[in-house]
Short mmCIF file of C-alpha atoms and ligand atoms in Angstrom, two decimals:
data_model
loop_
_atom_site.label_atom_id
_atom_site.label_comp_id
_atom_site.label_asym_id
_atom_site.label_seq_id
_atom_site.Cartn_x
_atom_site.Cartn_y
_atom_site.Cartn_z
CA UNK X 1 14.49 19.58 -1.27
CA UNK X 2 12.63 16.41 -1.92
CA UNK X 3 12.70 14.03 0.78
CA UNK X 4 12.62 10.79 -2.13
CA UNK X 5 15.16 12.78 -3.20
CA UNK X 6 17.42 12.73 -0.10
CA UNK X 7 17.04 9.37 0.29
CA UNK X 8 18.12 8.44 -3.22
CA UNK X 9 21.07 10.71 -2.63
CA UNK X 10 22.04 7.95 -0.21
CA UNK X 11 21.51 5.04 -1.62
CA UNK X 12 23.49 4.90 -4.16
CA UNK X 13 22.62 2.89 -6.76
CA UNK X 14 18.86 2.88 -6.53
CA UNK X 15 16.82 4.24 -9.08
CA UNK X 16 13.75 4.26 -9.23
CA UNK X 17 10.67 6.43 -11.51
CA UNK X 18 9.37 9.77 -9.90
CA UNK X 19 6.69 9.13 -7.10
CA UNK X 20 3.74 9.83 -8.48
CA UNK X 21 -0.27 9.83 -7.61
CA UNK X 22 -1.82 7.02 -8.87
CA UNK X 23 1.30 4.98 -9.97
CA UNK X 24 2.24 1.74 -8.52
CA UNK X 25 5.43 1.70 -10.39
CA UNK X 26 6.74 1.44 -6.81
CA UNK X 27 4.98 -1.88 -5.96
CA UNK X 28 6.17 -4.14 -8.65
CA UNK X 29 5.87 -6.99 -7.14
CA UNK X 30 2.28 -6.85 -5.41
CA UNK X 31 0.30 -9.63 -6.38
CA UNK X 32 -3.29 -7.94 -5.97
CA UNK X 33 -4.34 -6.13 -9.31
CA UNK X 34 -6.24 -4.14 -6.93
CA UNK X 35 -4.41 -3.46 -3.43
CA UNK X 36 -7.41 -1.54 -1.24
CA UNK X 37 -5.73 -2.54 2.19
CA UNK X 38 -3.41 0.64 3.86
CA UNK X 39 -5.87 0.89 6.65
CA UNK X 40 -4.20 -3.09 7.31
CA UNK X 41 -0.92 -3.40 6.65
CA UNK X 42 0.75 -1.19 3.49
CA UNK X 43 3.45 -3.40 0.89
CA UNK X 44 6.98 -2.17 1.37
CA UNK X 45 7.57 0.29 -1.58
CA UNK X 46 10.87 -0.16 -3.69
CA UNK X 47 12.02 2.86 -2.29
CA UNK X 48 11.29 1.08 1.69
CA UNK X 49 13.03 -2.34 0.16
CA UNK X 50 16.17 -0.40 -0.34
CA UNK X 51 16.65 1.63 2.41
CA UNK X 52 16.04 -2.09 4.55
CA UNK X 53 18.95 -3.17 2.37
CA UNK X 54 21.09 -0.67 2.44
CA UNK X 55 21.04 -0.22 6.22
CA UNK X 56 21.37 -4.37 6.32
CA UNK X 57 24.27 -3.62 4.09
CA UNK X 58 26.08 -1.27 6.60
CA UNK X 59 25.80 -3.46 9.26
CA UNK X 60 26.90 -6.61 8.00
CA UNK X 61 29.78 -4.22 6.64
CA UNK X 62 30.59 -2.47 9.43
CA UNK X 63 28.96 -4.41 12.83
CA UNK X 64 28.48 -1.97 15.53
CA UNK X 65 30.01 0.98 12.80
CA UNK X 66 27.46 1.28 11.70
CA UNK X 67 24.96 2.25 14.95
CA UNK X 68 25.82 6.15 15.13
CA UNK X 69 24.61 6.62 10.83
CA UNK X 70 21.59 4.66 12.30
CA UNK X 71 20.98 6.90 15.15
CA UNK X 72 21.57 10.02 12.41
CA UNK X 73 18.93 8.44 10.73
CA UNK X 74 16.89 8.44 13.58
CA UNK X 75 16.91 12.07 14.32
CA UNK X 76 16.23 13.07 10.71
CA UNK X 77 13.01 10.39 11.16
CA UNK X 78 12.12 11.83 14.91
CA UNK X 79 11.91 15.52 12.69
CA UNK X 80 10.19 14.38 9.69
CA UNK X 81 7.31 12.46 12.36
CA UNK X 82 6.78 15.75 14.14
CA UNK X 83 6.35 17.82 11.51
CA UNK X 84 3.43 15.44 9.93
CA UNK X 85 1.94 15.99 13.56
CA UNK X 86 2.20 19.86 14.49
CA UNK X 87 4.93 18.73 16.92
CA UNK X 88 8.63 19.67 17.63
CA UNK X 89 11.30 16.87 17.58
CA UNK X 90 11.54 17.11 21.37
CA UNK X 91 7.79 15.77 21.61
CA UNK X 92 8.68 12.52 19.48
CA UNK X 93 9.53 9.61 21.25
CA UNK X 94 10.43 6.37 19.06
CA UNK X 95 8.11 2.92 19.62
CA UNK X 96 7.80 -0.63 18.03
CA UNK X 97 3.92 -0.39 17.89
CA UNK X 98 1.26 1.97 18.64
CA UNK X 99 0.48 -0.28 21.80
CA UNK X 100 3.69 0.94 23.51
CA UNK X 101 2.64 4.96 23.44
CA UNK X 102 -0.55 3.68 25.49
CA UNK X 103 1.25 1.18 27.76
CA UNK X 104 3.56 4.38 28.32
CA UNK X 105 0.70 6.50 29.54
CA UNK X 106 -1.57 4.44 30.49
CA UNK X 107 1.59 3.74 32.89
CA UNK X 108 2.94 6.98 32.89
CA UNK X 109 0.57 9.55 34.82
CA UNK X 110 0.09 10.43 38.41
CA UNK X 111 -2.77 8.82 38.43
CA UNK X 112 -5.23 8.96 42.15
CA UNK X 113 -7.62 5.90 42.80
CA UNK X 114 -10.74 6.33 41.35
CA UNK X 115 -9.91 8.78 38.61
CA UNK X 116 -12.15 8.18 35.23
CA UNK X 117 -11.44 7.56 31.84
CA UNK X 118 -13.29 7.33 28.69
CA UNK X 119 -13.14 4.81 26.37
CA UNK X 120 -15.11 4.71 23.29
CA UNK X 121 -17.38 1.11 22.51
CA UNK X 122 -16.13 0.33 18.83
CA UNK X 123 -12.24 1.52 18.82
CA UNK X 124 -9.64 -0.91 18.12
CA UNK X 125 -8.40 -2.70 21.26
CA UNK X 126 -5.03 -1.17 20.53
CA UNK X 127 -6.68 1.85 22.68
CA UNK X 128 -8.84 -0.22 25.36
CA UNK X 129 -6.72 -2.85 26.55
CA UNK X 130 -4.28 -0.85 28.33
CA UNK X 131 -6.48 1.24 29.91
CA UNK X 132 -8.43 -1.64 31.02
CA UNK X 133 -5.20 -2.80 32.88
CA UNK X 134 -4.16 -0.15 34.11
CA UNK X 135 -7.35 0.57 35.46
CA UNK X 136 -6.91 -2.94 37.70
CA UNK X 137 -3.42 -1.58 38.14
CA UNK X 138 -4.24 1.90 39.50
CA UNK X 139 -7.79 1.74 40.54
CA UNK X 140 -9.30 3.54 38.13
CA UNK X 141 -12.87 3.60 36.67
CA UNK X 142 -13.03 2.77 33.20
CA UNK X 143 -16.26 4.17 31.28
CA UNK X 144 -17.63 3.79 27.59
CA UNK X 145 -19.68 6.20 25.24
CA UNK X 146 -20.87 4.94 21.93
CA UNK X 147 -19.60 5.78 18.67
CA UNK X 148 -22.45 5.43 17.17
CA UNK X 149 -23.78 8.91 16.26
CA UNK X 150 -20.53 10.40 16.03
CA UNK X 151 -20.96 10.29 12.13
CA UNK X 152 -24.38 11.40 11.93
CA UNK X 153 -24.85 13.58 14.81
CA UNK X 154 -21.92 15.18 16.01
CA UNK X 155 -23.05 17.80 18.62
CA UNK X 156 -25.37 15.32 19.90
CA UNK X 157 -22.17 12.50 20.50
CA UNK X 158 -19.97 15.64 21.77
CA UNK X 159 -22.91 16.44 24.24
CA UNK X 160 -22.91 13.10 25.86
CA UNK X 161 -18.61 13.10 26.25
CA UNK X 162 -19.71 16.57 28.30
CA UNK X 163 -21.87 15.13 30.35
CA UNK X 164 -18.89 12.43 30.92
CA UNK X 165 -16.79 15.26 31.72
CA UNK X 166 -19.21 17.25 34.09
CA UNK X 167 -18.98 14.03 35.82
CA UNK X 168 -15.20 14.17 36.20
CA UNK X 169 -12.93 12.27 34.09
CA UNK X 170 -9.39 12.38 34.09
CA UNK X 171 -8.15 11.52 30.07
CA UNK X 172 -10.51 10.33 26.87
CA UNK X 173 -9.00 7.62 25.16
CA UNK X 174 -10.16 8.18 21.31
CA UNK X 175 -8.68 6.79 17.85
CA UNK X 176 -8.31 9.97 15.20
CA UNK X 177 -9.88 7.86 12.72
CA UNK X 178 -12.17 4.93 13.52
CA UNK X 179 -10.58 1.82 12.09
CA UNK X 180 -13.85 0.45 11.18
CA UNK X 181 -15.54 3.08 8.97
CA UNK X 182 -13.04 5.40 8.62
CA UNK X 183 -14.84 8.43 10.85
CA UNK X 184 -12.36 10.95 11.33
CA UNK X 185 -12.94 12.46 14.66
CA UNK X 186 -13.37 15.76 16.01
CA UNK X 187 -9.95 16.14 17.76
CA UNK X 188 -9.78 20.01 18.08
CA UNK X 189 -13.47 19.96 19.31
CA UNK X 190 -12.75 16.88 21.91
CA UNK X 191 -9.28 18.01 23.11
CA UNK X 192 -11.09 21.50 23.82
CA UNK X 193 -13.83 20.22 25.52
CA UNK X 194 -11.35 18.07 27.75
CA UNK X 195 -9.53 20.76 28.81
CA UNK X 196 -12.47 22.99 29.65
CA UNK X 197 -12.92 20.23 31.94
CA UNK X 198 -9.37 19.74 33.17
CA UNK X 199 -9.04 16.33 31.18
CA UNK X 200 -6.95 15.26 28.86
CA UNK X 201 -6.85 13.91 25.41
CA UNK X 202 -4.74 10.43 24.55
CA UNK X 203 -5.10 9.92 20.60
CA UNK X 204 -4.05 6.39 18.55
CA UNK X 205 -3.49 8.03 15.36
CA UNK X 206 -2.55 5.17 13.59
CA UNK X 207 -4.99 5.43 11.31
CA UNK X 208 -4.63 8.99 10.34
CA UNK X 209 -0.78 10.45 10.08
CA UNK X 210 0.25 10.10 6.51
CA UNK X 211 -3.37 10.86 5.53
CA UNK X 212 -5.63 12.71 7.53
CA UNK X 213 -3.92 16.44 9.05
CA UNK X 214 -3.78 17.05 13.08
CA UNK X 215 -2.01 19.42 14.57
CA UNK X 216 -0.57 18.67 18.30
CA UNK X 217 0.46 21.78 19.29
CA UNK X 218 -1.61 23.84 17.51
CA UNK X 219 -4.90 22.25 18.90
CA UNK X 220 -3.32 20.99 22.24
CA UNK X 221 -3.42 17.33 21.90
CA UNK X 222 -1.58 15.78 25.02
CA UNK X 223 -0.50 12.02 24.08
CA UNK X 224 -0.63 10.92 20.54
CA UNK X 225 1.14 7.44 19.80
CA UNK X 226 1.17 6.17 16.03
CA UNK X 227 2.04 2.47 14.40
CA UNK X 228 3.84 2.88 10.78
CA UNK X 229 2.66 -0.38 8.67
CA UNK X 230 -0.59 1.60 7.75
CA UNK X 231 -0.71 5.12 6.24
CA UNK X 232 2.53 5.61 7.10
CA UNK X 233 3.99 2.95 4.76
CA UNK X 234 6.52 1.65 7.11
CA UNK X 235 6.74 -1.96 7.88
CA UNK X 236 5.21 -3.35 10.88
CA UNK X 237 7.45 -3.17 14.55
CA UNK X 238 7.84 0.67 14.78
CA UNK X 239 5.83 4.07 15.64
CA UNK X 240 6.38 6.62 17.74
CA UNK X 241 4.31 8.68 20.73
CA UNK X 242 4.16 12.25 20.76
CA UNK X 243 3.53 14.27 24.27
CA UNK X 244 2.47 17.64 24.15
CA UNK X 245 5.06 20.17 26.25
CA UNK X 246 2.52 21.29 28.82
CA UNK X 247 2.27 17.68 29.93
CA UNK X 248 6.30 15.89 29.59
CA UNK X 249 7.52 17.13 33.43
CA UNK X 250 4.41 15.56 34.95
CA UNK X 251 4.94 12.45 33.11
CA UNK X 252 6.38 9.11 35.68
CA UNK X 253 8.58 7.27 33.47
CA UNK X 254 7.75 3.76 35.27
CA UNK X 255 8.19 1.85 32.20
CA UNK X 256 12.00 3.36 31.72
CA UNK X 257 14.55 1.34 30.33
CA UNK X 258 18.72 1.56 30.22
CA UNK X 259 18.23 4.36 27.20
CA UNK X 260 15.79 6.03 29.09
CA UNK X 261 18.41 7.99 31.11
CA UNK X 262 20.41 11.00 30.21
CA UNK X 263 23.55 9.86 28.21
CA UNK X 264 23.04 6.42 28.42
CA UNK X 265 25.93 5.49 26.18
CA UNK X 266 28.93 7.40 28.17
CA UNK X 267 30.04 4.56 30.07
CA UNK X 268 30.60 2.31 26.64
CA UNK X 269 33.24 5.18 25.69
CA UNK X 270 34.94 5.73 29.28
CA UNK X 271 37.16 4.18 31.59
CA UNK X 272 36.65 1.68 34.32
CA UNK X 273 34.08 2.52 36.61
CA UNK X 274 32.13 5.28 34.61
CA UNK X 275 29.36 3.05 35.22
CA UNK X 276 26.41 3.81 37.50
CA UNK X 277 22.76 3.36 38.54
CA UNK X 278 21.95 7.27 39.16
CA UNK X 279 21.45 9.08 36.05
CA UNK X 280 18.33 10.55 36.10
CA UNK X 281 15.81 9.37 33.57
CA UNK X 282 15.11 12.08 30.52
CA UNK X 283 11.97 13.83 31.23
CA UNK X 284 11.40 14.05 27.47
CA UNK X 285 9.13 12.01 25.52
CA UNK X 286 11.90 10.16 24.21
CA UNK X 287 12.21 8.00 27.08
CA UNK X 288 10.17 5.35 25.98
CA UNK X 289 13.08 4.57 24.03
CA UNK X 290 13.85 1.88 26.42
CA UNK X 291 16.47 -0.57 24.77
CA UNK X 292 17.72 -1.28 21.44
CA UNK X 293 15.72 -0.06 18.70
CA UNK X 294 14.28 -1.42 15.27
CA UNK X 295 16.91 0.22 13.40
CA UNK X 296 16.18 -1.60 10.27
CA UNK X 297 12.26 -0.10 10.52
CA UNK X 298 12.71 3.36 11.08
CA UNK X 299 15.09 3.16 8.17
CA UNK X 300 11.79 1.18 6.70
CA UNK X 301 9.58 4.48 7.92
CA UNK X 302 11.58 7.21 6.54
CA UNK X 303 11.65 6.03 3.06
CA UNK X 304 8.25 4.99 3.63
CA UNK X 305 7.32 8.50 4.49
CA UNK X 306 9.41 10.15 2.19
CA UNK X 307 7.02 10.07 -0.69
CA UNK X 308 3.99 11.42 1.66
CA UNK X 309 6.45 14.31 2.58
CA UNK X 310 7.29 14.98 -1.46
CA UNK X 311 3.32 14.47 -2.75
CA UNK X 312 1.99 15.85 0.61
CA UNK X 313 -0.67 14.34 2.73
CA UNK X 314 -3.14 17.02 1.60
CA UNK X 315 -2.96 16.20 -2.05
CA UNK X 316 -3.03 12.36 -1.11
CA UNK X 317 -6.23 12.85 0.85
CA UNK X 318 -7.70 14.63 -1.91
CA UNK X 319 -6.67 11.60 -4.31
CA UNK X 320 -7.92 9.41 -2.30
CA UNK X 321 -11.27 11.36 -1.49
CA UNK X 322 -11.76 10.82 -5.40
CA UNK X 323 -11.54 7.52 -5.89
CA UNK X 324 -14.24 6.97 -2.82
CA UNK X 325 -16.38 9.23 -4.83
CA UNK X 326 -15.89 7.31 -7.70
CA UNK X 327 -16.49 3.57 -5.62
CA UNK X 328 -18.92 4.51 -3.46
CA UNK X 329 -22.15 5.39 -5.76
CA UNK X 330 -21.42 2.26 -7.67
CA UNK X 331 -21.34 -0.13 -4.76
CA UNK X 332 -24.69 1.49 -3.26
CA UNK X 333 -26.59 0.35 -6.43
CA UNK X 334 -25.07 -2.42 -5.79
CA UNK X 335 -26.82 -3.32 -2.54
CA UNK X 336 -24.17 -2.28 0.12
CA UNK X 337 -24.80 0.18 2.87
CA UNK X 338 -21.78 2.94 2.52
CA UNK X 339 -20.59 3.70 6.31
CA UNK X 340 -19.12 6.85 5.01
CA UNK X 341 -19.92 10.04 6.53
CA UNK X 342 -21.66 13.05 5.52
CA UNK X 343 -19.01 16.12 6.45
CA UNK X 344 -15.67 16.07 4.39
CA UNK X 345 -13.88 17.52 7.36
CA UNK X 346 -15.25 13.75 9.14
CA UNK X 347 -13.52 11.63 6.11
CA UNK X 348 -10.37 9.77 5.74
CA UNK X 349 -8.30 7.23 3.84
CA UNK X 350 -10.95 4.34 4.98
CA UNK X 351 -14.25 4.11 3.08
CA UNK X 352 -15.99 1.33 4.46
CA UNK X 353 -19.59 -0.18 3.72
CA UNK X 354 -22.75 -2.79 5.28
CA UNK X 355 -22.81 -5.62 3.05
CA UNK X 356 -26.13 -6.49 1.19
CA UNK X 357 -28.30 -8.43 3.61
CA UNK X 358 -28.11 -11.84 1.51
CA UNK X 359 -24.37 -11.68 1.26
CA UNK X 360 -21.60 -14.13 3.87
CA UNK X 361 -19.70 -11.18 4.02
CA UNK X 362 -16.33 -13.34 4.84
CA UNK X 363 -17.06 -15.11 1.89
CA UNK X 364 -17.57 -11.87 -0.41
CA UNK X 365 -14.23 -11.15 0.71
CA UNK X 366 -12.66 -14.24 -0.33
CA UNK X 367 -14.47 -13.89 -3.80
CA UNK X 368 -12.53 -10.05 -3.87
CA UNK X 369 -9.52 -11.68 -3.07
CA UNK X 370 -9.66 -14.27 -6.12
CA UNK X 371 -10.50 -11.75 -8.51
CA UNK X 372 -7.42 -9.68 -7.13
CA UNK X 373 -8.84 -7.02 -5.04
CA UNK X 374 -7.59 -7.32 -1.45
CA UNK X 375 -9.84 -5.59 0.71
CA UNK X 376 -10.78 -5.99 4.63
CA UNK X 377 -13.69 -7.05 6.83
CA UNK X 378 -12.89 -5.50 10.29
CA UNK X 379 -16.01 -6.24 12.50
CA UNK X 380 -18.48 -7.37 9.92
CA UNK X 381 -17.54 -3.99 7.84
CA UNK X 382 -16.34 -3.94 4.29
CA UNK X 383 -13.29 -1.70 4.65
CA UNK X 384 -11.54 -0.56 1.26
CA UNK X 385 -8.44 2.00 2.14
CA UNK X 386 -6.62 3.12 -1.25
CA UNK X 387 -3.67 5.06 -0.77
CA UNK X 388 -1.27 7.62 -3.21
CA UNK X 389 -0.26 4.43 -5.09
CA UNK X 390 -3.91 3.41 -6.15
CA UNK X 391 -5.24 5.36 -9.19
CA UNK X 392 -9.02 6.26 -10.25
CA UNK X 393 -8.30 3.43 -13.46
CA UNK X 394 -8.92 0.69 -10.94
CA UNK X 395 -11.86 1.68 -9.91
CA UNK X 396 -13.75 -0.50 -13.41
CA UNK X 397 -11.77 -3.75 -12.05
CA UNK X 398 -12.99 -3.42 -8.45
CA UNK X 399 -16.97 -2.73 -9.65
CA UNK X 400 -16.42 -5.91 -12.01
CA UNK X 401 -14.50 -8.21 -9.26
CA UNK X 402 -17.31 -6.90 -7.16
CA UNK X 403 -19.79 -8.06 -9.55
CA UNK X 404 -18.61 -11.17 -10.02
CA UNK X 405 -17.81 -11.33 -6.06
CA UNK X 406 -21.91 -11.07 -5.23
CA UNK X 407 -22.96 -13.02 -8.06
CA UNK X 408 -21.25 -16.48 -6.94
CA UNK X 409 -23.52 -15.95 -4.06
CA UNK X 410 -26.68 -14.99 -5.49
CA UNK X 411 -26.34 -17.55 -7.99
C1 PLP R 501 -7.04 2.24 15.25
C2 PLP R 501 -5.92 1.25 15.38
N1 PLP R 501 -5.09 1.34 16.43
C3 PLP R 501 -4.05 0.50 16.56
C4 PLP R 501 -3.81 -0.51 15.66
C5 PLP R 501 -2.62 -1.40 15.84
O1 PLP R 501 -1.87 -1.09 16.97
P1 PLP R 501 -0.34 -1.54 17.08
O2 PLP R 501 0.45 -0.57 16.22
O3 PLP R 501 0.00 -1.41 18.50
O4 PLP R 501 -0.26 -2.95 16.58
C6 PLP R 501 -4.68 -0.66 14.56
C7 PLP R 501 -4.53 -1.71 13.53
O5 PLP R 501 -3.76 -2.63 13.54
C8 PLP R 501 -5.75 0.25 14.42
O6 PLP R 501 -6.58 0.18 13.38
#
């Protein structure tokens, strides 16, 4: 069954044309003729616009009627998320942010004084932050390996995490795709070489699920947490964390809330005095479902998702693989320094680029935005990030808006 499908089925009323690579049919209203941003923040698709309204709808129909179909929703979201991870629903616990899934294990293992972990110089702060806190917290000893070679010499980069490990480290902290040139990282390699080690793996995949494959189970990820503005084509305030089931019972929920515990809701439906502090808290991952959730955005994420599910994130990755091929020879004779790396297996949705040496690049990037393109410039990189909804036609107007772009400098 088609998951755009199921989703039409109920929302009554909406119609909208068949998802398809390469058409923005879904996007009507995006201003950019050229939208190259999905590594940033994705536009709400028509399909994502509905299911915001018709969830809206219910509740200013029905007030609190309407929490249990939300919850239902939930679930069928919680299934869809593990399955575009290699996990089981039971290893999906629902989060406003990717942030949250590190704050919860960051704050969430039996940690001992003194115990390492590895950071890596260049990933988003999303996954450095926390561990640099709870480092003060716990007494831990933060260390950093560069990213540097990762793209051009694997074995050598996987050599140094070794040594790290021979060393003694407790977890790696690592993003599945680097947020500044796209690099898709080694997960099945670095998760083994953890354990071999008795470490463990923590993965921000924010940048990869919708787009790039992993596979928790299968290659024994422990901690994965996710954001859904990006790939997944959610809006921004929801994500989830998924824990691998060798690691759940040692888990210390200290960041629990009043839905953390087992049947949190029975005393709303009882009688007087069915109320009390002793449930224990679920040892699941779900209990970083602390309080009320963003109902409205996971209604947001499934419809967002529900056109990855239909076109499939293999076929999408392809797509997109295509119309990097078909940007990035063009832009080299132009002058800029493509970032992207050698191996297919080490791409993603990102292909990012140096600017030319005489070029402001925040001032090439206004010139983009002008002539329509919106593009991004995280830490001095270009960053373009098409998605299923850009097509291989656009690639002429973003060479020409790039033309144009460079030559109001050089002029
Ligand atoms: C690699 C990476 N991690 C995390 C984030 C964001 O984290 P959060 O979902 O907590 O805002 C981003 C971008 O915003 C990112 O590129």
């Amino acid at each position: 069954m088609s998951a755009v499908q199921d989703l039409l089925d109920r929302l009554p009323g909406t119609e909208l044309p068949e998802a398809a690579l390469g058409s923005r049919a879904w996007f009507p209203d995006l201003q950019a003729r050229v939208y190259l941003n999905h590594a940033a923040v994705s536009p709400p698709s028509s399909l994502v616009r509905a299911a915001i309204a018709a969830m809206l709808d219910d509740y200013a129909t029905r007030g609190v009627g309407a929490v249990m179909d939300a919850v239902a929703q939930r679930e069928r979201l919680r299934a869809q998320l593990a399955g575009l991870v290699g996990a089981h629903p039971a290893d999906i616990g629902l989060l406003p942010n990717t942030t949250h899934g590190v704050l919860a294990i960051a704050h969430g293992l039996d940690w001992k004084r003194g115990d390492r972990v590895l950071c890596f110089e260049g990933e988003f702060p999303t996954n450095v932050v926390p561990w640099q806190r709870a480092a003060e917290t716990y007494g831990l000893e933060l260390v950093f390996e560069s990213l540097d070679d990762f793209g051009s010499d694997m074995a050598r980069t996987l050599e140094r995490v070794e040594a790290q490990l021979r060393i003694g480290l407790r977890l790696v902290a690592v993003s599945a795709v680097q947020f500044r040139d796209g690099l898709a990282m080694p997960l099945a390699e670095l998760v083994a070489l953890c354990h071999n080690h008795g470490a463990e793996l923590f993965v921000d995949a924010i940048q990869a699920v919708g787009i790039v494959p992993l596979d928790l189970r299968g290659w024994g990820i422990d901690y994965l947490s996710c954001g859904s503005h990006k790939w997944l084509m959610g809006t921004e305030g929801c994500g989830f964390l998924a824990v691998h089931p060798d690691r759940v019972a040692a888990l210390r929920p200290r960041l629990a809330g009043w839905l953390s515990v087992e049947d949190p809701l029975d005393f709303l439906f009882a009688g007087v005095e069915s109320m009390h502090y002793r449930k224990p808290v679920r040892q699941r991952a779900d209990f970083v479902e602390v309080g009320a959730p963003n109902a409205l955005g996971f209604a947001a994420l499934e419809a967002g998702l529900a056109p990855l599910l239909d076109l499939g994130p293999e076929a999408i990755l392809a797509h997109v693989q295509a119309i990097h091929d078909a940007l990035e020879g063009p832009l080299v004779e132009r002058g800029l320094r493509s970032l992207r790396a050698g191996e297919a297996a080490a791409r993603s949705g990102i292909l990012a680029f140096w600017p030319p040496e005489d070029i402001d690049l925040p001032r090439l990037l206004a010139a983009l935005a002008e002539e329509g393109v919106s593009a991004s410039i995280p830490d001095g990189r270009l960053r373009l990030s098409p998605h299923w909804c850009n097509s291989l036609d656009q690639v002429p107007a973003v060479l020409e808006a790039m033309d144009r772009a460079l030559a109001r400098q050089r002029r």
